[in-house]
Coordinates of N, CA and C in Angstrom, one line a residue:
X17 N 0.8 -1.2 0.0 CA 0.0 0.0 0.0 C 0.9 1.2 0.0
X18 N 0.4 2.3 -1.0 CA 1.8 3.6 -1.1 C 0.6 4.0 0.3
X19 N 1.4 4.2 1.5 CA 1.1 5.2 2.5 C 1.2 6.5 2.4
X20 N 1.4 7.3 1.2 CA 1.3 8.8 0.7 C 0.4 8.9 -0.2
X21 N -0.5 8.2 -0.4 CA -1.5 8.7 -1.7 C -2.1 7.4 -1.2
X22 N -2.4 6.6 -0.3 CA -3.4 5.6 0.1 C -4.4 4.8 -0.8
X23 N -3.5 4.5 -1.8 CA -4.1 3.7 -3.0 C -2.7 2.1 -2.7
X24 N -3.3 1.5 -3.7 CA -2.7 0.5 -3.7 C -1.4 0.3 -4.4
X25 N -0.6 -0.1 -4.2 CA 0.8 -0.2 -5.7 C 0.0 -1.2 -6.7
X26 N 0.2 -0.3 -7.9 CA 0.4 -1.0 -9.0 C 1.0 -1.6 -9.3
X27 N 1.3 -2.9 -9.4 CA 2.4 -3.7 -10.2 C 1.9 -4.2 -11.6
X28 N 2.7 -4.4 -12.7 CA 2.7 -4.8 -14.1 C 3.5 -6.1 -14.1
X29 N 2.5 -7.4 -14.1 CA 2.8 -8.4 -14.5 C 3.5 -9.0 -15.9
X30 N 4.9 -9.1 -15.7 CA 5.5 -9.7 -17.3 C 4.9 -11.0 -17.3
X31 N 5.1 -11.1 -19.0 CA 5.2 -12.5 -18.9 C 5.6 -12.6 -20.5
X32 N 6.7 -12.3 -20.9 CA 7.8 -12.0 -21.9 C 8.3 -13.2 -22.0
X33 N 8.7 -14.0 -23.1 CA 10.2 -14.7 -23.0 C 11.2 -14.6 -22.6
X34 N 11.4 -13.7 -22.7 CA 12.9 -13.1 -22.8 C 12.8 -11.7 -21.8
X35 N 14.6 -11.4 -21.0 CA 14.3 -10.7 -19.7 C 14.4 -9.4 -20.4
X36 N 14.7 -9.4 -22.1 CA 14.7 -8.0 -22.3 C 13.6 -7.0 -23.0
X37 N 12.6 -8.4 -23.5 CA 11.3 -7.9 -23.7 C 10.6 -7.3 -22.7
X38 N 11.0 -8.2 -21.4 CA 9.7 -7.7 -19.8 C 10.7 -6.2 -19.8
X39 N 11.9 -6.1 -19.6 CA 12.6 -5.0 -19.0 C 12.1 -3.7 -20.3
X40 N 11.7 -4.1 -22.0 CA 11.0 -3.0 -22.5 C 9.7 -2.3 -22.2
X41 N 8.9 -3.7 -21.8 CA 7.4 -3.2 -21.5 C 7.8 -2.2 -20.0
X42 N 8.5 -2.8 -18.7 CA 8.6 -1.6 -18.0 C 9.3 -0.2 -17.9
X43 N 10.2 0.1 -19.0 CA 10.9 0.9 -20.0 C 9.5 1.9 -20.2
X44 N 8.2 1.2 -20.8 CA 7.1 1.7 -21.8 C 6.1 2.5 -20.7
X45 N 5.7 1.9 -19.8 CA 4.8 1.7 -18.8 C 5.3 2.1 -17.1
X46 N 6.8 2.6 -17.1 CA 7.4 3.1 -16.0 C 6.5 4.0 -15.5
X47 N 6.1 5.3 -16.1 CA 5.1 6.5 -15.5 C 3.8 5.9 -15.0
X48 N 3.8 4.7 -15.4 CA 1.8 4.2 -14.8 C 2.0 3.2 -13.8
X49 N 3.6 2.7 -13.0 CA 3.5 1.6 -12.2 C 4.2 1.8 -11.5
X50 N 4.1 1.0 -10.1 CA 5.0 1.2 -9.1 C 5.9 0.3 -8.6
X51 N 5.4 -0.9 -9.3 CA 6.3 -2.7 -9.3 C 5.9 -3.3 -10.5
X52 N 7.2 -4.0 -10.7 CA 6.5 -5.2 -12.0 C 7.2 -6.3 -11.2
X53 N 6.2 -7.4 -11.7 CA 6.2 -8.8 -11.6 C 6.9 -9.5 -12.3
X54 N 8.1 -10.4 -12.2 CA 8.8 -11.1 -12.9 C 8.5 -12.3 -13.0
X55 N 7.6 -12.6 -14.2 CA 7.3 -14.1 -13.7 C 8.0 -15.3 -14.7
X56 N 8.7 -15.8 -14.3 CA 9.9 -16.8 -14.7 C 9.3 -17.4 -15.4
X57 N 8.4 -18.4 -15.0 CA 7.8 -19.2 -15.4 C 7.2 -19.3 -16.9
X58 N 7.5 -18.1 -17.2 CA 7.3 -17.5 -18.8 C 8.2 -17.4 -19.9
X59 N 9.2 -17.2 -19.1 CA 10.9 -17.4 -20.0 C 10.8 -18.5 -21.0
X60 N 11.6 -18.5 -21.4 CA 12.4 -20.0 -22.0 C 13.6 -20.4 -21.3
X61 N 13.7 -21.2 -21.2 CA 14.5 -22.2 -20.0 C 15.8 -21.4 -19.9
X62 N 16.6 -21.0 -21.3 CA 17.9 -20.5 -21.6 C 17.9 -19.1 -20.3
X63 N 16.6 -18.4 -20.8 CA 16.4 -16.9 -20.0 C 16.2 -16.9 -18.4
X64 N 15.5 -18.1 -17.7 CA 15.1 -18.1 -16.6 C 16.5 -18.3 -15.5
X65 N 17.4 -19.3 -16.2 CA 18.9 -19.4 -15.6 C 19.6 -17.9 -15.3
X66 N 19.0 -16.4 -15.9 CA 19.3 -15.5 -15.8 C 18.7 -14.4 -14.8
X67 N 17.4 -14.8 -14.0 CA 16.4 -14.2 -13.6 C 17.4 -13.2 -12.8
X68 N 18.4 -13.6 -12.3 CA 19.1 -12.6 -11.0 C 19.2 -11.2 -12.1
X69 N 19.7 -11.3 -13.2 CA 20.1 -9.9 -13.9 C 18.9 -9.0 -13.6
X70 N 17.8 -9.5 -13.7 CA 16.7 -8.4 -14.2 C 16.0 -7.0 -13.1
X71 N 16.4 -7.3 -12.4 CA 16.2 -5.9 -11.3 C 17.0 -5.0 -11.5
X72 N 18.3 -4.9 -12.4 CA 19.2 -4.8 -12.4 C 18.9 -3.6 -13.7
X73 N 18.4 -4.5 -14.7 CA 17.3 -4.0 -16.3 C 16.7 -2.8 -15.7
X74 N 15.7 -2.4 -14.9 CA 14.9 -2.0 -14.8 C 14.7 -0.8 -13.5
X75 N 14.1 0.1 -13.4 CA 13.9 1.0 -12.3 C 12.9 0.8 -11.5
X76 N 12.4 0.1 -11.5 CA 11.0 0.0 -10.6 C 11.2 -1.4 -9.5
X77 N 10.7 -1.8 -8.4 CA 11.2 -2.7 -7.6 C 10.2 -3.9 -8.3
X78 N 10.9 -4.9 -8.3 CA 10.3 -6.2 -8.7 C 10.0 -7.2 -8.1
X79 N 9.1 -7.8 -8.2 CA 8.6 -9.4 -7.5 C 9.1 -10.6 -8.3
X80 N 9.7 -11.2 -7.8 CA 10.3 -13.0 -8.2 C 8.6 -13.5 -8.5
X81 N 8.7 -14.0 -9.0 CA 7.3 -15.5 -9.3 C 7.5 -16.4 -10.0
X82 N 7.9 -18.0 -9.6 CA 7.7 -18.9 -10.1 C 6.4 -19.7 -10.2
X83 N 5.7 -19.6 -11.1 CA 4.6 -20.2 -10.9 C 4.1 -21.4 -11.1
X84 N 3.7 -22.6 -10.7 CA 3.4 -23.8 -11.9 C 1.9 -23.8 -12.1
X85 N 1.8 -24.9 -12.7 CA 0.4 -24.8 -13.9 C -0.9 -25.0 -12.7
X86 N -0.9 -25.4 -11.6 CA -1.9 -25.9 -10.5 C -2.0 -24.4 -10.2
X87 N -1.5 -23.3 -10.1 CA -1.7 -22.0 -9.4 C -1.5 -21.2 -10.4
X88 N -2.0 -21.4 -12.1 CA -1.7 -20.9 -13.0 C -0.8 -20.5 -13.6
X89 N 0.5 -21.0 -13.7 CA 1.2 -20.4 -14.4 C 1.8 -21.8 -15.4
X90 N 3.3 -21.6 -16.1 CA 3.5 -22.4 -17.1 C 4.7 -24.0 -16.2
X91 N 5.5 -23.4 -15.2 CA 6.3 -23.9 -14.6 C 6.0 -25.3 -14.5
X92 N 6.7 -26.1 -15.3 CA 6.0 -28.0 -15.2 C 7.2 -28.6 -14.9
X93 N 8.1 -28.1 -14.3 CA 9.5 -28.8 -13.7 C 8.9 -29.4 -12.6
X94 N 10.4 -30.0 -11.6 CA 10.2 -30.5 -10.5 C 10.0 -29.5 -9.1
X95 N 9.5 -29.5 -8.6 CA 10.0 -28.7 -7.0 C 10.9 -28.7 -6.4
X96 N 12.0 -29.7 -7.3 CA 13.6 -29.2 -6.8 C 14.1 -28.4 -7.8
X97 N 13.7 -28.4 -8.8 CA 13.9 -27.2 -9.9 C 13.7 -26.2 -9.5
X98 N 12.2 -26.0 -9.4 CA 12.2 -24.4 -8.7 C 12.4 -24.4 -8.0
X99 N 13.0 -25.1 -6.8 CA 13.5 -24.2 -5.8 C 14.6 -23.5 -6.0
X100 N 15.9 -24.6 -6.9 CA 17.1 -24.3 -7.6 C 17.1 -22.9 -8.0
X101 N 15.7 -22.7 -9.0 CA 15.7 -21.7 -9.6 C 15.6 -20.2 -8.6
X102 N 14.5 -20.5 -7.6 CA 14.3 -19.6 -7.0 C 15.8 -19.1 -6.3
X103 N 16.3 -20.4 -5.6 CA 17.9 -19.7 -5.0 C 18.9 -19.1 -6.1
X104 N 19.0 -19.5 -7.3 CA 19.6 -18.7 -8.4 C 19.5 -17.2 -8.6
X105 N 18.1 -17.2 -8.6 CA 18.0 -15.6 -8.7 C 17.6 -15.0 -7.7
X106 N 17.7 -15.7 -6.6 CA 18.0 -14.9 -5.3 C 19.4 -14.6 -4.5
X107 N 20.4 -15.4 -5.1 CA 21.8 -15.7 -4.9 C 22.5 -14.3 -5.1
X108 N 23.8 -14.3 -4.2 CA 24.8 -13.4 -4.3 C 24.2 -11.9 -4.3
X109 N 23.5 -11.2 -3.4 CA 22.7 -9.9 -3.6 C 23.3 -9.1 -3.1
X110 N 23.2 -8.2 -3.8 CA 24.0 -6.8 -4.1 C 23.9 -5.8 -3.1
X111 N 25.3 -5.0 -2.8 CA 25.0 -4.5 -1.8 C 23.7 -3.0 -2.0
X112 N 23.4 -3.0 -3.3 CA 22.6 -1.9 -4.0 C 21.3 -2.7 -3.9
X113 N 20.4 -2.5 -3.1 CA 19.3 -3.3 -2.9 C 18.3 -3.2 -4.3
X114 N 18.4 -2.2 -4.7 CA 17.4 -1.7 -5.7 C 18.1 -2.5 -6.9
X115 N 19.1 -3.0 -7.2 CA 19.7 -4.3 -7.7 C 19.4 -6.1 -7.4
X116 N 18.3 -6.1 -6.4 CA 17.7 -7.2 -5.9 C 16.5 -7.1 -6.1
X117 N 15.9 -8.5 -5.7 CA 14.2 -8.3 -6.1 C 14.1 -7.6 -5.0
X118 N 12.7 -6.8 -4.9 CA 12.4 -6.2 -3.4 C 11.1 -7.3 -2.7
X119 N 10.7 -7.9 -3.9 CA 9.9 -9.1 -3.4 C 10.2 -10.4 -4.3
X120 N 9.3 -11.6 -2.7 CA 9.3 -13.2 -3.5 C 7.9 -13.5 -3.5
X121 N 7.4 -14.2 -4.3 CA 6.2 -14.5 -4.2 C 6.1 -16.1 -3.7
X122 N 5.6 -16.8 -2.9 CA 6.1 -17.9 -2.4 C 4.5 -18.3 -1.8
X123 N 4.3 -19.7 -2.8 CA 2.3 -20.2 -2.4 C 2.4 -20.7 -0.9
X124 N 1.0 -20.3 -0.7 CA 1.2 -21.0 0.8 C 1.8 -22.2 1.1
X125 N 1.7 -23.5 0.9 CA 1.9 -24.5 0.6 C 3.6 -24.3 0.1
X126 N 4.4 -23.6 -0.7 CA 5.8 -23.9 -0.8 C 6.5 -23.3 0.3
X127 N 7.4 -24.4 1.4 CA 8.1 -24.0 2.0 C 9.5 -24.3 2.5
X128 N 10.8 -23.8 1.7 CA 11.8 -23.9 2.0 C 12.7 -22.9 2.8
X129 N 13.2 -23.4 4.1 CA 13.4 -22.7 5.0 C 14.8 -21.8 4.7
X130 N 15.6 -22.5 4.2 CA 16.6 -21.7 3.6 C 16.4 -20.4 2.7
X131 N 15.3 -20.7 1.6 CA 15.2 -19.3 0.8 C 14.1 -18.3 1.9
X132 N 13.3 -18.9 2.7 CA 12.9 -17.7 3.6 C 13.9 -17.1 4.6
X133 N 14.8 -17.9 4.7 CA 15.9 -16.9 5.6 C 16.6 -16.0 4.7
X134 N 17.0 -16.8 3.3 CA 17.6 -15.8 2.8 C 16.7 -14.2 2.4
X135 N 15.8 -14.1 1.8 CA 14.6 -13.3 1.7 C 14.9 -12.5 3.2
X136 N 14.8 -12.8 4.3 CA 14.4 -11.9 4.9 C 16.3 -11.6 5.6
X137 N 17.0 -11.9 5.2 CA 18.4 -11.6 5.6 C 18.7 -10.6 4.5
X138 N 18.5 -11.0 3.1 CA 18.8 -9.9 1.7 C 17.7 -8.5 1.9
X139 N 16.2 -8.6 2.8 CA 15.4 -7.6 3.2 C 14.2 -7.8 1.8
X140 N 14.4 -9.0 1.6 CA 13.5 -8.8 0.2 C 12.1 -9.6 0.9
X141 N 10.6 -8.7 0.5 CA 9.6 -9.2 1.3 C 9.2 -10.1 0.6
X142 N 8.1 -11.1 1.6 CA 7.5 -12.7 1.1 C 6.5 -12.1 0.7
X143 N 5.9 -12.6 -0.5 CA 4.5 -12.2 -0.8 C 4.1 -14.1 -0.6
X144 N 3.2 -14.5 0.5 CA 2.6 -15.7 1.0 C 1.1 -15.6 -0.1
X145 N 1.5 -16.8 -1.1 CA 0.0 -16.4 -2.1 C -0.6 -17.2 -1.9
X146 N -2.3 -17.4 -1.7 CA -2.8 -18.3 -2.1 C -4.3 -18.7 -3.8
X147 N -3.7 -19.2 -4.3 CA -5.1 -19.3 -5.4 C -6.2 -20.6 -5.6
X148 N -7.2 -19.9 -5.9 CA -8.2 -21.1 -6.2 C -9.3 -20.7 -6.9
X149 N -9.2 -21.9 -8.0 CA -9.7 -21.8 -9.3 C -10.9 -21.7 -9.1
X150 N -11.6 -23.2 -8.1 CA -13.1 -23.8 -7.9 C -13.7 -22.7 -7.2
X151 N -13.0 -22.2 -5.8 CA -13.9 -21.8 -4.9 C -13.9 -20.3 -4.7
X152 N -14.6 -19.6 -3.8 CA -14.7 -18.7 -3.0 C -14.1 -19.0 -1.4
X153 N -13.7 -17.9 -1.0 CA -13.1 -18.2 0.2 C -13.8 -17.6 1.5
X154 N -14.6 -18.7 2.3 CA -15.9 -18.3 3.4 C -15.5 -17.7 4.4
X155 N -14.5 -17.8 4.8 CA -13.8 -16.9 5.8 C -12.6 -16.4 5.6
X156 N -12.5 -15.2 4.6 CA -10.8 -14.4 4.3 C -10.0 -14.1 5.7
X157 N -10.2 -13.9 6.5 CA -9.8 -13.0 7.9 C -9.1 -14.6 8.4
X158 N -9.9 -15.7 8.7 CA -8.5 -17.1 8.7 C -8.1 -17.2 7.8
X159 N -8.4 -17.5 6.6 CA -7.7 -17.7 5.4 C -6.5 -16.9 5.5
X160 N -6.4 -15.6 5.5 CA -5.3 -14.8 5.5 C -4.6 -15.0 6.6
X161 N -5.0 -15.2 8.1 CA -4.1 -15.3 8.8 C -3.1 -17.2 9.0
X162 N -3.9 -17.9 8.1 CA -3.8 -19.2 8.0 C -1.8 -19.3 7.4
X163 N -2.0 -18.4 5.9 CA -1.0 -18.3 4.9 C -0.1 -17.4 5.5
X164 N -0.3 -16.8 6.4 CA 0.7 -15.8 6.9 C 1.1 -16.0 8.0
X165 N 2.6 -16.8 8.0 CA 3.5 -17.1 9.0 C 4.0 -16.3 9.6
X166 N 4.9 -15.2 9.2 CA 5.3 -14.6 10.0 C 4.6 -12.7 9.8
X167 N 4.9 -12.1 11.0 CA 4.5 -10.6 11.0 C 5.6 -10.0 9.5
X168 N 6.5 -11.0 8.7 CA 7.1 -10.1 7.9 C 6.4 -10.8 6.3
X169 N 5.5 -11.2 6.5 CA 4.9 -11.6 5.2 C 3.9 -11.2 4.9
X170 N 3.5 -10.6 3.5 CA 2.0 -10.4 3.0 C 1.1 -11.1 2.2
X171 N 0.0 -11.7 2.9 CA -0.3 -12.8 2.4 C -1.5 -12.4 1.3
X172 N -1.7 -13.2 0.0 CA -2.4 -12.8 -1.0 C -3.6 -13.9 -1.1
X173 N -4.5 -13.9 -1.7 CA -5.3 -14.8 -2.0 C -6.1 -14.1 -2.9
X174 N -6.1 -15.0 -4.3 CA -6.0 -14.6 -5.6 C -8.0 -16.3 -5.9
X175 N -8.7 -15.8 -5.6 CA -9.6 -16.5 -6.2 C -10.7 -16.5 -7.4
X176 N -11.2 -17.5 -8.0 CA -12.4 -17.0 -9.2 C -13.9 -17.2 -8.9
X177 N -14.0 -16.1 -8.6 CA -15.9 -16.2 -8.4 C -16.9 -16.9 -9.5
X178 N -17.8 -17.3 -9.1 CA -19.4 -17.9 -9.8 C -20.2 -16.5 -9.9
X179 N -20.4 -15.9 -9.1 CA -21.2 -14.9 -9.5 C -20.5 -13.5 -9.1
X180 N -21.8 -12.7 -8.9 CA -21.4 -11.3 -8.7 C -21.6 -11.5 -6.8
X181 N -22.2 -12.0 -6.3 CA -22.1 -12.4 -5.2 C -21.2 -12.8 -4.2
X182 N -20.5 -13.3 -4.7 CA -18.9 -14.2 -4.4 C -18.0 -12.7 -4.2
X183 N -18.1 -11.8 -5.3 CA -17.5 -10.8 -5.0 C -17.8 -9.6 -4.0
X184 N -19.2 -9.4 -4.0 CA -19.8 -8.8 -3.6 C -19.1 -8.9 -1.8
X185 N -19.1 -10.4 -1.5 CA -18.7 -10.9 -0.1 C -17.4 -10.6 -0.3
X186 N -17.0 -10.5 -1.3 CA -15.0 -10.3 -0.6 C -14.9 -9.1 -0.3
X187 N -15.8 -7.9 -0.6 CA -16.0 -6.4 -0.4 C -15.8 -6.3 1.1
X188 N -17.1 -7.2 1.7 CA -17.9 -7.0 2.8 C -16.6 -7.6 4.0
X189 N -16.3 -9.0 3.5 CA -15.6 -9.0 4.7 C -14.0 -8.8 4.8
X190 N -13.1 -7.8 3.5 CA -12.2 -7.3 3.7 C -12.5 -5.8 4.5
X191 N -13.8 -5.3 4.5 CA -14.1 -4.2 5.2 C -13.6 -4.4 6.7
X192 N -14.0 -5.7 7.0 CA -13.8 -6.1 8.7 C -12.3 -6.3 9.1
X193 N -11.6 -6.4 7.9 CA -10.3 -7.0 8.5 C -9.1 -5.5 8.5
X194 N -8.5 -5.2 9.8 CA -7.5 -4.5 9.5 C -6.4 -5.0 10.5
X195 N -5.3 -4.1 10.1 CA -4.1 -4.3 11.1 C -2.6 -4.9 10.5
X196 N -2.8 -5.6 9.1 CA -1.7 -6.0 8.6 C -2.5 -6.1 6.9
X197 N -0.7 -5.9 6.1 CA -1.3 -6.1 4.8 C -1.7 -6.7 4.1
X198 N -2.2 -6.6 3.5 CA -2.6 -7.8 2.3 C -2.9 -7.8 1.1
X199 N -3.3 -8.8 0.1 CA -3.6 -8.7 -1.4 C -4.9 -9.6 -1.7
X200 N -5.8 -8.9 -2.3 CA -6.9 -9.4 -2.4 C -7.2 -9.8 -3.6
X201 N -8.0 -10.1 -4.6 CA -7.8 -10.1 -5.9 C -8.7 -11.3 -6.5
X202 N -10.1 -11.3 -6.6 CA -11.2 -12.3 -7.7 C -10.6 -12.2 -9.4
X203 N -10.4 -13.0 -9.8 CA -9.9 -13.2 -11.1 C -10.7 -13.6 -11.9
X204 N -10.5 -13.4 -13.3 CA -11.7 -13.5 -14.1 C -12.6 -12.4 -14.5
X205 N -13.6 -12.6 -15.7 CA -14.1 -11.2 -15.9 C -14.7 -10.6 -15.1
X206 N -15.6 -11.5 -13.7 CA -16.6 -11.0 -12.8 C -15.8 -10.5 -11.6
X207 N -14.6 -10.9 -11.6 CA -13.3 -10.2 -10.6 C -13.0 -8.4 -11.2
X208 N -13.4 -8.7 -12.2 CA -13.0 -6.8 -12.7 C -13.3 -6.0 -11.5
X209 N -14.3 -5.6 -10.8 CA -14.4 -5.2 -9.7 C -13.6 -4.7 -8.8
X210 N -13.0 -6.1 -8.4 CA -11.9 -6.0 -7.5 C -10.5 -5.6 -7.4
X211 N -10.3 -5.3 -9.2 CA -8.8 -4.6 -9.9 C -9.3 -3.4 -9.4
X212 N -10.4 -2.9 -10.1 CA -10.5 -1.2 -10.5 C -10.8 -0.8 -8.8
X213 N -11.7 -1.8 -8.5 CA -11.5 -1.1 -6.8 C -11.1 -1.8 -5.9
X214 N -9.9 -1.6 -5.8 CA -9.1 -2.1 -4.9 C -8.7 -1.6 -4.2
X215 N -8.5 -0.2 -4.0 CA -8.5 0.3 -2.7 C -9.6 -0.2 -1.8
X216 N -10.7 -0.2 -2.3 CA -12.0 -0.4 -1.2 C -11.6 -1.7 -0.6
X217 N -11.0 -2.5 -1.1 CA -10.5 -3.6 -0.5 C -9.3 -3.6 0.5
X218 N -8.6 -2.7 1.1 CA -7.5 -1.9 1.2 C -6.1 -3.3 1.3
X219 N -6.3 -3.6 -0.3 CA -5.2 -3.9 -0.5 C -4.0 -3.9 -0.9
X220 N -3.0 -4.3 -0.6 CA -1.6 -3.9 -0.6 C -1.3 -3.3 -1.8
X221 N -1.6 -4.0 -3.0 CA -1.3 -4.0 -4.4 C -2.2 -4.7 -5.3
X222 N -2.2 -4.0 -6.2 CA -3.0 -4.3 -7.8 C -2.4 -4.7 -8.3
X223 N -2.9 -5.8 -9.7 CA -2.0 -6.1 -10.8 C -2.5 -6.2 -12.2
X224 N -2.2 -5.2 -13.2 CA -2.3 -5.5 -14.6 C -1.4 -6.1 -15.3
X225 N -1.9 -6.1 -16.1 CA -0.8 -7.1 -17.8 C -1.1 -6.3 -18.8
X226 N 0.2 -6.3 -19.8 CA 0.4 -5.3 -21.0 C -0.3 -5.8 -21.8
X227 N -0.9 -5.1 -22.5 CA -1.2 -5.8 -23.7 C -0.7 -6.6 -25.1
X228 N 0.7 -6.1 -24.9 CA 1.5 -6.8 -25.4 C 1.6 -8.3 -25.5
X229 N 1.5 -8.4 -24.3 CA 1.7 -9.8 -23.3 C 0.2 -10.8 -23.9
X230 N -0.8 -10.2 -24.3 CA -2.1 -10.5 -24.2 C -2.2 -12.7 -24.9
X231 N -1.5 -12.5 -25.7 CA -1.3 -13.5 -26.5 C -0.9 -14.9 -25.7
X232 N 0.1 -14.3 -24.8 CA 0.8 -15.6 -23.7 C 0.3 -15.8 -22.6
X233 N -1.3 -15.0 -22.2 CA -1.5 -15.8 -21.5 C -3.3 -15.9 -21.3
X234 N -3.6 -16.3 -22.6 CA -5.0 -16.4 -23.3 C -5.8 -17.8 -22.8
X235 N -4.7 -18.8 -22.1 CA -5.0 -19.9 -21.6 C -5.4 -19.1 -20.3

């Protein structure tokens, strides 16, 4: 959340092949955002072995995301892979922080205790996600405090509503919850809602995609 203008950060989700296509779109789109999303999982294998460069590309602070195909993304390796990966491009960080990711995005469910020490020894924050395709979530206020281990993580939960209803309740009972941050976010057309008003949800952060990008991720 920018605590000077009490809106949400913007972030622009990549999803490029290549680290120098994502580092053009945030080049294009710098004046309209406050974070972009690096999401690996989108690379080609050659480019992903590179992910540490790319904070590096770019002026805006960035999020790591390895994603696999169960929590939408492309990632169909092993979970020793990504982890690999994930310690790759978190490895050897700079004493120029703005040369590191400033975030990890890490699903509830993935837990390797070495990259959360590193993360919070390099100062780079956990973003604790959770998604779900099927459901609505009946109680956000456990749900969120469920995914969120420690007071240095901000826990997300990214779900796809059935109706206008489903959203209607994620309004109602993010109104109730305060005291720590978080990311809220109904996905899908009937989730529109929850992008454009996202403050009302007083969530940490928003996320769009370029249009550019539109093609790669039509699945």
């Amino acid at each position: 959340m920018d605590k000077n203008t009490k809106r949400p950060l913007l972030c622009l989700t990549l999803t490029g092949k290549t680290l120098q296509e994502d580092a053009a779109l945030v080049q294009k789109y710098a004046p309209h955002i406050d974070v972009a999303e690096l999401r690996v999982d989108y690379l080609t294998e050659d480019e992903q072995l590179y992910a540490r460069r790319f904070p590096s590309m770019i002026n805006v602070p960035c999020i790591l995301t390895i994603r696999r195909g169960i929590d939408g993304g492309k990632f169909d390796s092993t979970e020793f892979a990504r982890t690999a990966l994930f310690s790759r491009a978190m490895a050897f960080a700079d004493q120029n922080p703005e040369k590191n990711f400033a975030y990890v995005d890490f699903e509830d469910y993935f837990h390797v205790p070495s990259l959360q020490d590193a993360a919070l020894a390099f100062g780079v924050k956990i973003i604790r996600s959770c998604h779900d395709f099927e459901h609505s979530i009946p109680d956000l206020r456990k749900k969120l405090e469920s995914i969120r281990h420690t007071v240095f993580e901000i826990p997300k939960i990214a779900f796809m509503p059935k109706t206008l209803g489903e959203v209607t309740q994620l309004f109602k009972q993010a109104a109730e919850i305060k005291g720590f941050d978080r990311i809220l976010c109904a996905m899908g057309p009937l989730g529109i809602p929850s992008r454009i008003l996202s403050h009302k949800l007083d969530s940490y952060m928003a996320y769009t995609s370029p249009p550019e990008c539109a093609a790669n991720t039509t699945a």
